[in-house]
């Protein structure tokens, strides 16, 4: 849901800078043609390390969702970041999105980057895409971590939420940004933020989102249903639910963990914006699981 950089001096997320990360090793920023799309991706870190593919959530970009985490992950992994349709510099015909379309784009970047097997980390909508990749390419996915995920966006609550988001974006993106800040984090954390911090988050969301792109992704959120892939996942999987998640309620993560054979389960004391709210704890869970 978030792009840009927050600069409020007293920001509790001051270590989470939503821009290109600084890592050791090589950084490559090419693109790949996939049907009518030009998909941009980044490959960073040492080629000698095992690969890890990070899959963003709705409205996120390779930098806004992952920039503050890549320096940690890249110590032991070669990182592939992909901006699928609706995000970042990636362009296409502007039509409706589908899960398979975005999965094909991510896998095209994997192929272009010459990655064989990889760990897969998906956040929110990225969890839906990651589960589909794992089910369709079991020989490629070494392990998988799913954060704040869901598998059926067509339920009444999610369609109500998605419709509200689209209405807010159309009428006034500031209202949408205020709702994301209000509902995206643990209530006590929002209460403890200064007004400058809150304004910084709202400003970053408003100024840096691609509103046409995020609207297309929200439309996909309310249509997708990947229930059919859950029992086809073979990779060792860690499902992470967020106790205060008002976007993808924790019941989704618990059910995913129940349905994915042999999966492990953990919870974070955070809302849907857990990659920022509990960045250190999330990174520890990921690296502890993938080894």
PDB file of C-alpha atoms in Angstrom:
ATOM      1  CA  UNK A   1       0.000   0.000   0.000  1.00  0.00           C
ATOM      2  CA  UNK A   2       2.941   2.288   0.382  1.00  0.00           C
ATOM      3  CA  UNK A   3       5.660   3.895  -1.691  1.00  0.00           C
ATOM      4  CA  UNK A   4       7.988   6.826  -1.224  1.00  0.00           C
ATOM      5  CA  UNK A   5      10.056   7.956   1.731  1.00  0.00           C
ATOM      6  CA  UNK A   6       8.892   9.103   5.134  1.00  0.00           C
ATOM      7  CA  UNK A   7      11.146  11.766   6.607  1.00  0.00           C
ATOM      8  CA  UNK A   8       9.406  12.901   9.811  1.00  0.00           C
ATOM      9  CA  UNK A   9      12.220  13.221  12.324  1.00  0.00           C
ATOM     10  CA  UNK A  10      10.475  11.290  15.078  1.00  0.00           C
ATOM     11  CA  UNK A  11       9.061   8.529  12.876  1.00  0.00           C
ATOM     12  CA  UNK A  12       8.853   5.176  14.727  1.00  0.00           C
ATOM     13  CA  UNK A  13       9.594   3.552  11.361  1.00  0.00           C
ATOM     14  CA  UNK A  14      12.637   5.768  10.724  1.00  0.00           C
ATOM     15  CA  UNK A  15      14.759   2.750   9.788  1.00  0.00           C
ATOM     16  CA  UNK A  16      12.301   1.776   7.057  1.00  0.00           C
ATOM     17  CA  UNK A  17      13.271   3.899   4.039  1.00  0.00           C
ATOM     18  CA  UNK A  18      11.070   3.169   1.062  1.00  0.00           C
ATOM     19  CA  UNK A  19      13.654   3.634  -1.673  1.00  0.00           C
ATOM     20  CA  UNK A  20      16.351   1.620  -3.413  1.00  0.00           C
ATOM     21  CA  UNK A  21      18.296  -0.368  -0.802  1.00  0.00           C
ATOM     22  CA  UNK A  22      22.050  -0.230  -0.417  1.00  0.00           C
ATOM     23  CA  UNK A  23      23.519  -3.741  -0.504  1.00  0.00           C
ATOM     24  CA  UNK A  24      26.882  -5.281  -1.152  1.00  0.00           C
ATOM     25  CA  UNK A  25      27.463  -7.210  -4.363  1.00  0.00           C
ATOM     26  CA  UNK A  26      26.039  -6.744  -7.824  1.00  0.00           C
ATOM     27  CA  UNK A  27      22.852  -4.834  -8.663  1.00  0.00           C
ATOM     28  CA  UNK A  28      21.193  -5.349 -12.033  1.00  0.00           C
ATOM     29  CA  UNK A  29      18.022  -3.468 -13.141  1.00  0.00           C
ATOM     30  CA  UNK A  30      16.803  -4.875 -16.467  1.00  0.00           C
ATOM     31  CA  UNK A  31      13.349  -5.543 -17.928  1.00  0.00           C
ATOM     32  CA  UNK A  32      11.727  -8.455 -19.709  1.00  0.00           C
ATOM     33  CA  UNK A  33       8.883  -8.544 -22.261  1.00  0.00           C
ATOM     34  CA  UNK A  34       5.940 -10.730 -21.223  1.00  0.00           C
ATOM     35  CA  UNK A  35       3.054 -10.740 -23.708  1.00  0.00           C
ATOM     36  CA  UNK A  36       2.097  -7.031 -23.910  1.00  0.00           C
ATOM     37  CA  UNK A  37       3.936  -6.008 -20.752  1.00  0.00           C
ATOM     38  CA  UNK A  38       7.436  -4.694 -20.113  1.00  0.00           C
ATOM     39  CA  UNK A  39       8.269  -5.978 -16.638  1.00  0.00           C
ATOM     40  CA  UNK A  40      11.040  -4.357 -14.628  1.00  0.00           C
ATOM     41  CA  UNK A  41      13.005  -6.253 -12.034  1.00  0.00           C
ATOM     42  CA  UNK A  42      16.156  -5.963  -9.951  1.00  0.00           C
ATOM     43  CA  UNK A  43      18.704  -8.619  -9.104  1.00  0.00           C
ATOM     44  CA  UNK A  44      21.029  -7.834  -6.223  1.00  0.00           C
ATOM     45  CA  UNK A  45      23.486  -9.525  -3.921  1.00  0.00           C
ATOM     46  CA  UNK A  46      26.181 -12.112  -4.459  1.00  0.00           C
ATOM     47  CA  UNK A  47      25.654 -14.616  -7.312  1.00  0.00           C
ATOM     48  CA  UNK A  48      27.227 -17.259  -5.066  1.00  0.00           C
ATOM     49  CA  UNK A  49      24.304 -17.139  -2.610  1.00  0.00           C
ATOM     50  CA  UNK A  50      21.022 -19.078  -2.985  1.00  0.00           C
ATOM     51  CA  UNK A  51      18.271 -17.096  -4.699  1.00  0.00           C
ATOM     52  CA  UNK A  52      15.264 -15.508  -2.997  1.00  0.00           C
ATOM     53  CA  UNK A  53      12.300 -13.965  -4.858  1.00  0.00           C
ATOM     54  CA  UNK A  54      10.310 -11.262  -3.021  1.00  0.00           C
ATOM     55  CA  UNK A  55       6.709 -10.705  -4.191  1.00  0.00           C
ATOM     56  CA  UNK A  56       5.032  -7.423  -3.235  1.00  0.00           C
ATOM     57  CA  UNK A  57       1.495  -6.725  -2.081  1.00  0.00           C
ATOM     58  CA  UNK A  58      -1.235  -4.523  -3.509  1.00  0.00           C
ATOM     59  CA  UNK A  59       0.115  -1.097  -4.415  1.00  0.00           C
ATOM     60  CA  UNK A  60       3.622  -2.045  -3.361  1.00  0.00           C
ATOM     61  CA  UNK A  61       6.744  -1.792  -5.453  1.00  0.00           C
ATOM     62  CA  UNK A  62      10.041  -3.627  -5.240  1.00  0.00           C
ATOM     63  CA  UNK A  63      11.417  -0.749  -3.169  1.00  0.00           C
ATOM     64  CA  UNK A  64       8.412   0.339  -1.112  1.00  0.00           C
ATOM     65  CA  UNK A  65       7.685  -3.139   0.245  1.00  0.00           C
ATOM     66  CA  UNK A  66      11.189  -4.553   0.442  1.00  0.00           C
ATOM     67  CA  UNK A  67      13.821  -1.798   0.340  1.00  0.00           C
ATOM     68  CA  UNK A  68      14.384  -1.735   4.104  1.00  0.00           C
ATOM     69  CA  UNK A  69      14.565  -5.566   4.297  1.00  0.00           C
ATOM     70  CA  UNK A  70      16.859  -6.345   1.356  1.00  0.00           C
ATOM     71  CA  UNK A  71      20.087  -5.462   3.207  1.00  0.00           C
ATOM     72  CA  UNK A  72      19.254  -8.157   5.769  1.00  0.00           C
ATOM     73  CA  UNK A  73      18.028 -10.758   3.293  1.00  0.00           C
ATOM     74  CA  UNK A  74      20.917 -10.192   0.870  1.00  0.00           C
ATOM     75  CA  UNK A  75      23.532 -11.153   3.462  1.00  0.00           C
ATOM     76  CA  UNK A  76      22.689 -14.783   2.756  1.00  0.00           C
ATOM     77  CA  UNK A  77      20.599 -14.633  -0.417  1.00  0.00           C
ATOM     78  CA  UNK A  78      20.732 -13.364  -4.013  1.00  0.00           C
ATOM     79  CA  UNK A  79      17.585 -11.235  -4.190  1.00  0.00           C
ATOM     80  CA  UNK A  80      15.171 -10.889  -7.115  1.00  0.00           C
ATOM     81  CA  UNK A  81      12.595  -8.093  -6.920  1.00  0.00           C
ATOM     82  CA  UNK A  82       9.842  -7.760  -9.527  1.00  0.00           C
ATOM     83  CA  UNK A  83       7.381  -4.966 -10.266  1.00  0.00           C
ATOM     84  CA  UNK A  84       4.401  -6.774 -11.763  1.00  0.00           C
ATOM     85  CA  UNK A  85       1.646  -4.932 -13.668  1.00  0.00           C
ATOM     86  CA  UNK A  86       0.235  -1.957 -11.794  1.00  0.00           C
ATOM     87  CA  UNK A  87       3.487  -1.332  -9.903  1.00  0.00           C
ATOM     88  CA  UNK A  88       6.645   0.678 -10.466  1.00  0.00           C
ATOM     89  CA  UNK A  89       7.974   1.198 -13.985  1.00  0.00           C
ATOM     90  CA  UNK A  90       6.265  -1.876 -15.455  1.00  0.00           C
ATOM     91  CA  UNK A  91       3.922  -1.051 -18.332  1.00  0.00           C
ATOM     92  CA  UNK A  92       1.212  -2.981 -20.165  1.00  0.00           C
ATOM     93  CA  UNK A  93      -2.060  -2.406 -22.031  1.00  0.00           C
ATOM     94  CA  UNK A  94      -3.893  -1.242 -18.898  1.00  0.00           C
ATOM     95  CA  UNK A  95      -6.515  -3.997 -18.976  1.00  0.00           C
ATOM     96  CA  UNK A  96      -7.872  -6.106 -16.114  1.00  0.00           C
ATOM     97  CA  UNK A  97      -5.300  -8.164 -14.247  1.00  0.00           C
ATOM     98  CA  UNK A  98      -5.341 -11.862 -13.444  1.00  0.00           C
ATOM     99  CA  UNK A  99      -3.350 -14.028 -11.058  1.00  0.00           C
ATOM    100  CA  UNK A 100      -1.918 -16.032 -13.951  1.00  0.00           C
ATOM    101  CA  UNK A 101      -0.842 -12.878 -15.774  1.00  0.00           C
ATOM    102  CA  UNK A 102       1.162 -11.669 -12.788  1.00  0.00           C
ATOM    103  CA  UNK A 103       2.567 -15.143 -12.064  1.00  0.00           C
ATOM    104  CA  UNK A 104       3.776 -15.325 -15.678  1.00  0.00           C
ATOM    105  CA  UNK A 105       5.471 -11.942 -15.290  1.00  0.00           C
ATOM    106  CA  UNK A 106       7.286 -12.987 -12.116  1.00  0.00           C
ATOM    107  CA  UNK A 107       8.396 -16.285 -13.622  1.00  0.00           C
ATOM    108  CA  UNK A 108       9.599 -14.490 -16.764  1.00  0.00           C
ATOM    109  CA  UNK A 109      11.825 -12.347 -14.532  1.00  0.00           C
ATOM    110  CA  UNK A 110      13.030 -15.514 -12.771  1.00  0.00           C
ATOM    111  CA  UNK A 111      13.944 -16.999 -16.157  1.00  0.00           C
ATOM    112  CA  UNK A 112      15.596 -13.807 -17.380  1.00  0.00           C
ATOM    113  CA  UNK A 113      17.649 -13.698 -14.187  1.00  0.00           C
ATOM    114  CA  UNK A 114      18.749 -17.308 -14.797  1.00  0.00           C
ATOM    115  CA  UNK A 115      17.542 -18.487 -11.404  1.00  0.00           C
ATOM    116  CA  UNK A 116      17.015 -22.209 -11.017  1.00  0.00           C
ATOM    117  CA  UNK A 117      15.654 -22.879  -7.534  1.00  0.00           C
ATOM    118  CA  UNK A 118      14.706 -20.136  -5.108  1.00  0.00           C
ATOM    119  CA  UNK A 119      13.093 -19.259  -1.809  1.00  0.00           C
ATOM    120  CA  UNK A 120       9.826 -17.380  -2.258  1.00  0.00           C
ATOM    121  CA  UNK A 121       8.512 -14.666   0.075  1.00  0.00           C
ATOM    122  CA  UNK A 122       5.061 -13.236  -0.608  1.00  0.00           C
ATOM    123  CA  UNK A 123       3.242 -10.406   1.164  1.00  0.00           C
ATOM    124  CA  UNK A 124      -0.544  -9.860   0.984  1.00  0.00           C
ATOM    125  CA  UNK A 125      -1.519 -10.145  -2.718  1.00  0.00           C
ATOM    126  CA  UNK A 126       2.024 -11.433  -3.193  1.00  0.00           C
ATOM    127  CA  UNK A 127       1.062 -14.430  -1.062  1.00  0.00           C
ATOM    128  CA  UNK A 128      -1.642 -15.386  -3.567  1.00  0.00           C
ATOM    129  CA  UNK A 129       0.862 -15.114  -6.401  1.00  0.00           C
ATOM    130  CA  UNK A 130       3.527 -17.005  -4.453  1.00  0.00           C
ATOM    131  CA  UNK A 131       1.204 -19.891  -3.629  1.00  0.00           C
ATOM    132  CA  UNK A 132       0.280 -20.171  -7.296  1.00  0.00           C
ATOM    133  CA  UNK A 133       3.941 -20.174  -8.330  1.00  0.00           C
ATOM    134  CA  UNK A 134       4.737 -22.865  -5.752  1.00  0.00           C
ATOM    135  CA  UNK A 135       1.869 -25.042  -6.971  1.00  0.00           C
ATOM    136  CA  UNK A 136       2.731 -24.619 -10.671  1.00  0.00           C
ATOM    137  CA  UNK A 137       6.512 -24.870 -10.299  1.00  0.00           C
ATOM    138  CA  UNK A 138       7.210 -27.224  -7.388  1.00  0.00           C
ATOM    139  CA  UNK A 139      10.628 -28.125  -8.759  1.00  0.00           C
ATOM    140  CA  UNK A 140      11.739 -24.474  -8.594  1.00  0.00           C
ATOM    141  CA  UNK A 141      10.544 -23.382  -5.146  1.00  0.00           C
ATOM    142  CA  UNK A 142      12.931 -24.432  -2.385  1.00  0.00           C
ATOM    143  CA  UNK A 143      10.854 -22.893   0.442  1.00  0.00           C
ATOM    144  CA  UNK A 144       8.104 -20.307   0.847  1.00  0.00           C
ATOM    145  CA  UNK A 145       7.107 -17.685   3.425  1.00  0.00           C
ATOM    146  CA  UNK A 146       3.648 -16.091   3.272  1.00  0.00           C
ATOM    147  CA  UNK A 147       2.918 -12.905   5.244  1.00  0.00           C
ATOM    148  CA  UNK A 148      -0.548 -11.399   5.827  1.00  0.00           C
ATOM    149  CA  UNK A 149      -1.955 -13.477   3.008  1.00  0.00           C
ATOM    150  CA  UNK A 150      -5.375 -14.508   1.780  1.00  0.00           C
ATOM    151  CA  UNK A 151      -6.602 -17.007  -0.772  1.00  0.00           C
ATOM    152  CA  UNK A 152     -10.169 -15.985  -1.655  1.00  0.00           C
ATOM    153  CA  UNK A 153     -10.757 -12.312  -2.301  1.00  0.00           C
ATOM    154  CA  UNK A 154     -14.332 -12.818  -3.453  1.00  0.00           C
ATOM    155  CA  UNK A 155     -15.819 -13.169   0.056  1.00  0.00           C
ATOM    156  CA  UNK A 156     -18.305 -10.484   1.085  1.00  0.00           C
ATOM    157  CA  UNK A 157     -16.028  -8.689   3.525  1.00  0.00           C
ATOM    158  CA  UNK A 158     -13.164  -8.400   1.064  1.00  0.00           C
ATOM    159  CA  UNK A 159     -15.361  -7.225  -1.800  1.00  0.00           C
ATOM    160  CA  UNK A 160     -16.890  -4.616   0.523  1.00  0.00           C
ATOM    161  CA  UNK A 161     -13.403  -3.449   1.515  1.00  0.00           C
ATOM    162  CA  UNK A 162     -12.093  -3.389  -2.066  1.00  0.00           C
ATOM    163  CA  UNK A 163     -15.131  -1.465  -3.289  1.00  0.00           C
ATOM    164  CA  UNK A 164     -14.687   1.093  -0.508  1.00  0.00           C
ATOM    165  CA  UNK A 165     -11.001   1.504  -1.349  1.00  0.00           C
ATOM    166  CA  UNK A 166     -11.782   2.090  -5.017  1.00  0.00           C
ATOM    167  CA  UNK A 167     -14.453   4.656  -4.140  1.00  0.00           C
ATOM    168  CA  UNK A 168     -12.080   6.491  -1.797  1.00  0.00           C
ATOM    169  CA  UNK A 169      -9.315   6.543  -4.400  1.00  0.00           C
ATOM    170  CA  UNK A 170     -11.702   7.932  -7.010  1.00  0.00           C
ATOM    171  CA  UNK A 171     -13.072  10.616  -4.717  1.00  0.00           C
ATOM    172  CA  UNK A 172      -9.965  11.630  -2.755  1.00  0.00           C
ATOM    173  CA  UNK A 173      -6.747   9.590  -2.379  1.00  0.00           C
ATOM    174  CA  UNK A 174      -6.071  11.389   0.917  1.00  0.00           C
ATOM    175  CA  UNK A 175      -9.098   9.622   2.406  1.00  0.00           C
ATOM    176  CA  UNK A 176      -7.746   6.285   1.220  1.00  0.00           C
ATOM    177  CA  UNK A 177      -4.327   7.038   2.716  1.00  0.00           C
ATOM    178  CA  UNK A 178      -5.897   7.982   6.051  1.00  0.00           C
ATOM    179  CA  UNK A 179      -7.788   4.701   6.132  1.00  0.00           C
ATOM    180  CA  UNK A 180      -4.642   2.680   5.405  1.00  0.00           C
ATOM    181  CA  UNK A 181      -2.784   4.367   8.254  1.00  0.00           C
ATOM    182  CA  UNK A 182      -5.776   3.904  10.585  1.00  0.00           C
ATOM    183  CA  UNK A 183      -6.394   0.232   9.743  1.00  0.00           C
ATOM    184  CA  UNK A 184      -2.917  -0.863   8.702  1.00  0.00           C
ATOM    185  CA  UNK A 185      -1.210  -1.049  12.084  1.00  0.00           C
ATOM    186  CA  UNK A 186      -1.812  -2.232  15.619  1.00  0.00           C
ATOM    187  CA  UNK A 187      -4.166   0.347  17.215  1.00  0.00           C
ATOM    188  CA  UNK A 188      -1.806   1.082  20.098  1.00  0.00           C
ATOM    189  CA  UNK A 189       0.985   1.875  17.651  1.00  0.00           C
ATOM    190  CA  UNK A 190      -1.135   4.387  15.755  1.00  0.00           C
ATOM    191  CA  UNK A 191      -2.185   5.970  19.055  1.00  0.00           C
ATOM    192  CA  UNK A 192       1.483   6.365  20.036  1.00  0.00           C
ATOM    193  CA  UNK A 193       2.480   8.099  16.791  1.00  0.00           C
ATOM    194  CA  UNK A 194       2.940  11.838  16.658  1.00  0.00           C
ATOM    195  CA  UNK A 195       0.796  13.873  14.301  1.00  0.00           C
ATOM    196  CA  UNK A 196       3.926  14.543  12.240  1.00  0.00           C
ATOM    197  CA  UNK A 197       4.477  10.786  11.850  1.00  0.00           C
ATOM    198  CA  UNK A 198       0.879  10.232  10.787  1.00  0.00           C
ATOM    199  CA  UNK A 199       1.053  13.111   8.315  1.00  0.00           C
ATOM    200  CA  UNK A 200       4.311  11.695   6.941  1.00  0.00           C
ATOM    201  CA  UNK A 201       2.725   8.327   6.241  1.00  0.00           C
ATOM    202  CA  UNK A 202      -0.321   9.911   4.602  1.00  0.00           C
ATOM    203  CA  UNK A 203       1.844  12.194   2.470  1.00  0.00           C
ATOM    204  CA  UNK A 204       4.054   9.316   1.341  1.00  0.00           C
ATOM    205  CA  UNK A 205       1.066   7.197   0.336  1.00  0.00           C
ATOM    206  CA  UNK A 206      -0.656  10.037  -1.533  1.00  0.00           C
ATOM    207  CA  UNK A 207       2.393  11.354  -3.369  1.00  0.00           C
ATOM    208  CA  UNK A 208       3.999   8.103  -4.413  1.00  0.00           C
ATOM    209  CA  UNK A 209       1.231   5.697  -5.369  1.00  0.00           C
ATOM    210  CA  UNK A 210       0.316   4.921  -8.968  1.00  0.00           C
ATOM    211  CA  UNK A 211      -3.432   5.301  -8.513  1.00  0.00           C
ATOM    212  CA  UNK A 212      -4.420   3.645 -11.774  1.00  0.00           C
ATOM    213  CA  UNK A 213      -2.077   0.779 -11.028  1.00  0.00           C
ATOM    214  CA  UNK A 214      -3.209   0.206  -7.455  1.00  0.00           C
ATOM    215  CA  UNK A 215      -6.854   0.396  -8.562  1.00  0.00           C
ATOM    216  CA  UNK A 216      -6.269  -2.413 -11.050  1.00  0.00           C
ATOM    217  CA  UNK A 217      -4.632  -4.504  -8.337  1.00  0.00           C
ATOM    218  CA  UNK A 218      -7.490  -3.835  -5.891  1.00  0.00           C
ATOM    219  CA  UNK A 219      -9.916  -4.951  -8.593  1.00  0.00           C
ATOM    220  CA  UNK A 220      -7.949  -8.200  -8.832  1.00  0.00           C
ATOM    221  CA  UNK A 221      -7.973  -8.563  -5.027  1.00  0.00           C
ATOM    222  CA  UNK A 222     -11.766  -8.747  -4.999  1.00  0.00           C
ATOM    223  CA  UNK A 223     -11.988 -11.246  -7.866  1.00  0.00           C
ATOM    224  CA  UNK A 224      -9.216 -13.735  -7.189  1.00  0.00           C
ATOM    225  CA  UNK A 225      -9.639 -17.175  -5.671  1.00  0.00           C
ATOM    226  CA  UNK A 226      -6.581 -19.439  -5.417  1.00  0.00           C
ATOM    227  CA  UNK A 227      -8.147 -21.977  -3.057  1.00  0.00           C
ATOM    228  CA  UNK A 228      -7.450 -24.708  -5.593  1.00  0.00           C
ATOM    229  CA  UNK A 229      -3.667 -24.395  -5.281  1.00  0.00           C
ATOM    230  CA  UNK A 230      -3.400 -24.838  -1.512  1.00  0.00           C
ATOM    231  CA  UNK A 231      -3.287 -28.632  -1.505  1.00  0.00           C
ATOM    232  CA  UNK A 232      -0.849 -28.666  -4.439  1.00  0.00           C
ATOM    233  CA  UNK A 233       1.950 -26.848  -2.590  1.00  0.00           C
ATOM    234  CA  UNK A 234       4.899 -29.142  -1.865  1.00  0.00           C
ATOM    235  CA  UNK A 235       7.557 -26.669  -0.727  1.00  0.00           C
ATOM    236  CA  UNK A 236       8.254 -26.242   2.996  1.00  0.00           C
ATOM    237  CA  UNK A 237       6.067 -23.270   3.904  1.00  0.00           C
ATOM    238  CA  UNK A 238       5.907 -20.800   6.778  1.00  0.00           C
ATOM    239  CA  UNK A 239       2.617 -18.915   7.082  1.00  0.00           C
ATOM    240  CA  UNK A 240       2.780 -15.718   9.160  1.00  0.00           C
ATOM    241  CA  UNK A 241      -0.440 -14.159  10.366  1.00  0.00           C
ATOM    242  CA  UNK A 242      -0.777 -10.679  11.862  1.00  0.00           C
ATOM    243  CA  UNK A 243      -2.820 -10.435  15.059  1.00  0.00           C
ATOM    244  CA  UNK A 244      -4.236  -6.992  14.290  1.00  0.00           C
ATOM    245  CA  UNK A 245      -4.689  -7.375  10.532  1.00  0.00           C
ATOM    246  CA  UNK A 246      -7.851  -5.567   9.421  1.00  0.00           C
ATOM    247  CA  UNK A 247      -7.033  -5.889   5.713  1.00  0.00           C
ATOM    248  CA  UNK A 248      -6.459  -9.643   5.427  1.00  0.00           C
ATOM    249  CA  UNK A 249      -7.803 -10.937   8.763  1.00  0.00           C
ATOM    250  CA  UNK A 250      -5.687 -13.499  10.549  1.00  0.00           C
ATOM    251  CA  UNK A 251      -8.315 -16.175   9.949  1.00  0.00           C
ATOM    252  CA  UNK A 252      -7.085 -16.331   6.339  1.00  0.00           C
ATOM    253  CA  UNK A 253      -3.517 -17.104   7.421  1.00  0.00           C
ATOM    254  CA  UNK A 254      -4.664 -19.705   9.921  1.00  0.00           C
ATOM    255  CA  UNK A 255      -6.744 -21.438   7.278  1.00  0.00           C
ATOM    256  CA  UNK A 256      -3.869 -21.314   4.788  1.00  0.00           C
ATOM    257  CA  UNK A 257      -1.619 -22.977   7.349  1.00  0.00           C
ATOM    258  CA  UNK A 258      -4.254 -25.637   7.972  1.00  0.00           C
ATOM    259  CA  UNK A 259      -4.666 -26.417   4.269  1.00  0.00           C
ATOM    260  CA  UNK A 260      -1.027 -26.326   3.131  1.00  0.00           C
ATOM    261  CA  UNK A 261       0.360 -29.748   3.900  1.00  0.00           C
ATOM    262  CA  UNK A 262       3.177 -29.731   6.457  1.00  0.00           C
ATOM    263  CA  UNK A 263       3.293 -25.948   6.791  1.00  0.00           C
ATOM    264  CA  UNK A 264       4.534 -24.082   9.858  1.00  0.00           C
ATOM    265  CA  UNK A 265       2.704 -21.146  11.403  1.00  0.00           C
ATOM    266  CA  UNK A 266       3.755 -18.016  13.296  1.00  0.00           C
ATOM    267  CA  UNK A 267       2.103 -14.745  14.286  1.00  0.00           C
ATOM    268  CA  UNK A 268       3.337 -11.170  14.520  1.00  0.00           C
ATOM    269  CA  UNK A 269       2.014  -8.604  16.991  1.00  0.00           C
ATOM    270  CA  UNK A 270       1.166  -6.210  14.183  1.00  0.00           C
ATOM    271  CA  UNK A 271      -1.389  -5.100  11.635  1.00  0.00           C
ATOM    272  CA  UNK A 272      -1.282  -5.581   7.871  1.00  0.00           C
ATOM    273  CA  UNK A 273       1.716  -3.253   7.572  1.00  0.00           C
ATOM    274  CA  UNK A 274       3.809  -5.770   9.514  1.00  0.00           C
ATOM    275  CA  UNK A 275       6.844  -5.492   7.161  1.00  0.00           C
ATOM    276  CA  UNK A 276       7.264  -1.962   8.529  1.00  0.00           C
ATOM    277  CA  UNK A 277       5.664  -2.272  11.955  1.00  0.00           C
ATOM    278  CA  UNK A 278       7.741  -5.331  12.912  1.00  0.00           C
ATOM    279  CA  UNK A 279      10.441  -5.382  10.251  1.00  0.00           C
ATOM    280  CA  UNK A 280      13.119  -6.935  12.472  1.00  0.00           C
ATOM    281  CA  UNK A 281      10.844  -9.678  13.776  1.00  0.00           C
ATOM    282  CA  UNK A 282       9.609 -10.477  10.271  1.00  0.00           C
ATOM    283  CA  UNK A 283      13.149 -10.662   8.880  1.00  0.00           C
ATOM    284  CA  UNK A 284      14.157 -12.974  11.721  1.00  0.00           C
ATOM    285  CA  UNK A 285      11.268 -15.319  10.974  1.00  0.00           C
ATOM    286  CA  UNK A 286      12.106 -15.399   7.272  1.00  0.00           C
ATOM    287  CA  UNK A 287      15.831 -16.027   7.646  1.00  0.00           C
ATOM    288  CA  UNK A 288      15.316 -18.485  10.478  1.00  0.00           C
ATOM    289  CA  UNK A 289      12.988 -20.512   8.278  1.00  0.00           C
ATOM    290  CA  UNK A 290      14.889 -20.478   4.981  1.00  0.00           C
ATOM    291  CA  UNK A 291      18.213 -21.156   6.732  1.00  0.00           C
TER     292      UNK A 291
END
